[in-house]
């Protein structure tokens, strides 16, 4: 079997390039080889075929006769999420667990979180002041983490929730550097050489987090309340085909999955959205106009339907997708794809990053242009920030909803400006991407004050009597 072309560098060098500069490597490969190429970045440097052609992506992600989406290939997430996470499961167990997890993140159920998202955003905004520039990703991370903690565990405030917030932020911060990513890609580096070494630190932080998760599970088992509607209660009430409940370790892995997958990505997407909105004054103006057109109607469902806000969120996730890749898929039966014959067992992966930068779909792909999404519709394989098919993101609707409510809340309340005019590019952050360096903002005014002043001026100019 002849695989698509690969750079001539040794597999170990390819791996180092992939860890240090994944987007530059993908761009160089697509310039050299086009829509399909191979990188030796799999387990033990096994080849992985990268694809960014929409027709081929449709085949890989949606033809379950030809391609599998095995959880075993997602081993890289296991140090965080464990082997019982939906991400690590395969086949029928994977399907079942998805069916269990999806409803709380969809439709009407999800919309009930609108008020919660608004309140959490308000809480975080109280920490902003005119005097002190702030790092926007820290704020959006606090918002997204608090929202998912409350959704998963219910609405209780408490010291366990606060500790979890603290430990999870620290865990993700400590694993965000390229070296930490290297530890995940190269299991030989996963050695506990004491609490001051990177892997030792990671393991201890994970233990602290697990302890809190198990305590919460234990407490819920002892005081089971069938009226609770949060996601942990739902998971605890679920039974498999043998009428067995989920074991503690399964609950732990699923909670960790939702907490990590459910906030890290959304936090970054929100930080990028705020960056672009304030980098490009015309985008901000149009958005403010659209938000103002809602008048007093701050109903989250109305916000969710705003077309320009939707286009801004779509373009944010297009230009620098937080997830560069889909999860790996595996060839099931001999198949031909883009002129290559693949044997069963071949690993293929969708490059979301490269697909979103195709000139034929997105002219001037480096430019942030929300109008693209008003002018045409893209297929599920041309625009796929949340992947597609058997492993499509279960938090898709939730993340989009959260982005819109948070942005509407912030823009309606504050006038912000970027603290400097620096061009910000994406970089690797753990297994996903994020802005390189800190994007800092300053508060330049409060919109509600302006509205009140305008209201006052209007009332003063009214004829008296
Ligand atoms: C902007 C935010 C987000 C982005 C860009 C994103 C992106 C993705 C992508 C690309 C995948 C892989 C899809 C594939 O291989 O086809 C995925 C899977 C997943 N996402 Fe998200 N995600 C986001 C938010 C969320 C949220 C809020 C949650 C949970 C509440 C979540 C939970 C998951 C889970 C559990 C999976 C694994 C699904 C499976 O294995 O079947 N994500 N996400």
PDB file of C-alpha atoms in Angstrom, residues 266-366:
ATOM      1  CA  UNK A 266     -15.294  27.660  24.628  1.00  0.00           C
ATOM      2  CA  UNK A 267     -13.011  29.905  26.703  1.00  0.00           C
ATOM      3  CA  UNK A 268     -10.574  30.211  23.799  1.00  0.00           C
ATOM      4  CA  UNK A 269     -13.326  30.750  21.234  1.00  0.00           C
ATOM      5  CA  UNK A 270     -14.728  33.591  23.338  1.00  0.00           C
ATOM      6  CA  UNK A 271     -11.309  35.198  23.750  1.00  0.00           C
ATOM      7  CA  UNK A 272     -10.784  35.135  19.966  1.00  0.00           C
ATOM      8  CA  UNK A 273     -14.270  36.509  19.312  1.00  0.00           C
ATOM      9  CA  UNK A 274     -13.640  39.475  21.615  1.00  0.00           C
ATOM     10  CA  UNK A 275     -10.265  40.028  19.973  1.00  0.00           C
ATOM     11  CA  UNK A 276     -11.707  40.212  16.444  1.00  0.00           C
ATOM     12  CA  UNK A 277     -14.714  42.300  17.466  1.00  0.00           C
ATOM     13  CA  UNK A 278     -12.420  44.932  18.977  1.00  0.00           C
ATOM     14  CA  UNK A 279      -9.691  44.638  16.380  1.00  0.00           C
ATOM     15  CA  UNK A 280     -12.180  45.510  13.630  1.00  0.00           C
ATOM     16  CA  UNK A 281     -14.350  48.512  14.595  1.00  0.00           C
ATOM     17  CA  UNK A 282     -16.844  47.895  11.775  1.00  0.00           C
ATOM     18  CA  UNK A 283     -17.583  44.426  13.152  1.00  0.00           C
ATOM     19  CA  UNK A 284     -18.193  45.835  16.609  1.00  0.00           C
ATOM     20  CA  UNK A 285     -20.448  48.580  15.250  1.00  0.00           C
ATOM     21  CA  UNK A 286     -22.615  46.150  13.318  1.00  0.00           C
ATOM     22  CA  UNK A 287     -22.887  43.852  16.290  1.00  0.00           C
ATOM     23  CA  UNK A 288     -23.867  46.644  18.666  1.00  0.00           C
ATOM     24  CA  UNK A 289     -26.502  47.818  16.195  1.00  0.00           C
ATOM     25  CA  UNK A 290     -27.909  44.321  15.952  1.00  0.00           C
ATOM     26  CA  UNK A 291     -27.917  43.834  19.715  1.00  0.00           C
ATOM     27  CA  UNK A 292     -29.572  47.238  20.241  1.00  0.00           C
ATOM     28  CA  UNK A 293     -32.281  46.253  17.768  1.00  0.00           C
ATOM     29  CA  UNK A 294     -33.462  43.711  20.328  1.00  0.00           C
ATOM     30  CA  UNK A 295     -34.480  46.590  22.604  1.00  0.00           C
ATOM     31  CA  UNK A 296     -35.357  45.302  26.052  1.00  0.00           C
ATOM     32  CA  UNK A 297     -35.672  41.776  24.758  1.00  0.00           C
ATOM     33  CA  UNK A 298     -32.674  40.111  26.324  1.00  0.00           C
ATOM     34  CA  UNK A 299     -34.254  36.677  25.973  1.00  0.00           C
ATOM     35  CA  UNK A 300     -31.367  34.274  25.233  1.00  0.00           C
ATOM     36  CA  UNK A 301     -33.369  32.603  22.448  1.00  0.00           C
ATOM     37  CA  UNK A 302     -33.680  35.940  20.638  1.00  0.00           C
ATOM     38  CA  UNK A 303     -29.938  36.496  21.077  1.00  0.00           C
ATOM     39  CA  UNK A 304     -29.266  33.001  19.730  1.00  0.00           C
ATOM     40  CA  UNK A 305     -31.110  33.796  16.489  1.00  0.00           C
ATOM     41  CA  UNK A 306     -29.288  37.072  15.658  1.00  0.00           C
ATOM     42  CA  UNK A 307     -27.757  36.579  12.184  1.00  0.00           C
ATOM     43  CA  UNK A 308     -24.712  38.839  12.429  1.00  0.00           C
ATOM     44  CA  UNK A 309     -23.774  37.591  15.895  1.00  0.00           C
ATOM     45  CA  UNK A 310     -24.061  34.063  14.516  1.00  0.00           C
ATOM     46  CA  UNK A 311     -21.807  34.991  11.578  1.00  0.00           C
ATOM     47  CA  UNK A 312     -19.203  36.495  13.941  1.00  0.00           C
ATOM     48  CA  UNK A 313     -19.154  33.311  16.051  1.00  0.00           C
ATOM     49  CA  UNK A 314     -18.879  31.115  12.925  1.00  0.00           C
ATOM     50  CA  UNK A 315     -16.033  33.181  11.495  1.00  0.00           C
ATOM     51  CA  UNK A 316     -14.233  33.106  14.861  1.00  0.00           C
ATOM     52  CA  UNK A 317     -14.263  29.313  14.813  1.00  0.00           C
ATOM     53  CA  UNK A 318     -13.308  29.236  11.133  1.00  0.00           C
ATOM     54  CA  UNK A 319     -10.275  31.445  11.067  1.00  0.00           C
ATOM     55  CA  UNK A 320      -8.484  29.886  14.047  1.00  0.00           C
ATOM     56  CA  UNK A 321     -10.369  26.710  14.932  1.00  0.00           C
ATOM     57  CA  UNK A 322      -9.766  25.759  18.563  1.00  0.00           C
ATOM     58  CA  UNK A 323      -9.596  22.070  17.635  1.00  0.00           C
ATOM     59  CA  UNK A 324      -7.134  21.729  14.752  1.00  0.00           C
ATOM     60  CA  UNK A 325      -8.196  18.175  13.952  1.00  0.00           C
ATOM     61  CA  UNK A 326     -11.065  15.737  14.205  1.00  0.00           C
ATOM     62  CA  UNK A 327     -10.396  12.665  16.302  1.00  0.00           C
ATOM     63  CA  UNK A 328      -8.634   9.945  14.270  1.00  0.00           C
ATOM     64  CA  UNK A 329     -10.714   7.554  12.146  1.00  0.00           C
ATOM     65  CA  UNK A 330      -9.606   4.110  10.999  1.00  0.00           C
ATOM     66  CA  UNK A 331     -10.059   2.383   7.639  1.00  0.00           C
ATOM     67  CA  UNK A 332     -12.328  -0.658   8.189  1.00  0.00           C
ATOM     68  CA  UNK A 333     -12.313  -2.374   4.772  1.00  0.00           C
ATOM     69  CA  UNK A 334     -10.034  -1.767   1.745  1.00  0.00           C
ATOM     70  CA  UNK A 335     -11.040   1.651   0.339  1.00  0.00           C
ATOM     71  CA  UNK A 336      -9.894   4.097  -2.315  1.00  0.00           C
ATOM     72  CA  UNK A 337      -9.701   7.745  -1.423  1.00  0.00           C
ATOM     73  CA  UNK A 338      -8.351  10.574  -3.567  1.00  0.00           C
ATOM     74  CA  UNK A 339      -6.427   8.136  -5.755  1.00  0.00           C
ATOM     75  CA  UNK A 340      -4.917   6.089  -2.915  1.00  0.00           C
ATOM     76  CA  UNK A 341      -5.846   2.538  -1.914  1.00  0.00           C
ATOM     77  CA  UNK A 342      -5.941   2.143   1.841  1.00  0.00           C
ATOM     78  CA  UNK A 343      -5.719  -1.095   3.811  1.00  0.00           C
ATOM     79  CA  UNK A 344      -7.823  -1.726   6.926  1.00  0.00           C
ATOM     80  CA  UNK A 345      -6.117  -0.263   9.991  1.00  0.00           C
ATOM     81  CA  UNK A 346      -4.829   2.903   8.251  1.00  0.00           C
ATOM     82  CA  UNK A 347      -5.325   5.970  10.451  1.00  0.00           C
ATOM     83  CA  UNK A 348      -6.826   9.082   8.848  1.00  0.00           C
ATOM     84  CA  UNK A 349      -7.626  12.415  10.396  1.00  0.00           C
ATOM     85  CA  UNK A 350      -9.578  15.472   9.225  1.00  0.00           C
ATOM     86  CA  UNK A 351      -7.589  18.706   9.334  1.00  0.00           C
ATOM     87  CA  UNK A 352     -10.174  21.258  10.409  1.00  0.00           C
ATOM     88  CA  UNK A 353      -7.506  23.959  10.304  1.00  0.00           C
ATOM     89  CA  UNK A 354      -6.558  23.337   6.658  1.00  0.00           C
ATOM     90  CA  UNK A 355     -10.148  22.880   5.481  1.00  0.00           C
ATOM     91  CA  UNK A 356     -11.051  26.260   6.979  1.00  0.00           C
ATOM     92  CA  UNK A 357      -8.195  27.910   5.100  1.00  0.00           C
ATOM     93  CA  UNK A 358      -9.085  26.661   1.634  1.00  0.00           C
ATOM     94  CA  UNK A 359      -9.013  29.553  -0.850  1.00  0.00           C
ATOM     95  CA  UNK A 360     -11.704  27.901  -2.986  1.00  0.00           C
ATOM     96  CA  UNK A 361     -14.163  27.985  -0.068  1.00  0.00           C
ATOM     97  CA  UNK A 362     -12.955  31.009   1.868  1.00  0.00           C
ATOM     98  CA  UNK A 363     -11.344  33.644  -0.407  1.00  0.00           C
ATOM     99  CA  UNK A 364      -8.700  35.619   1.521  1.00  0.00           C
ATOM    100  CA  UNK A 365      -8.791  33.040   4.300  1.00  0.00           C
ATOM    101  CA  UNK A 366      -6.512  35.137   6.539  1.00  0.00           C
TER     102      UNK A 366
END
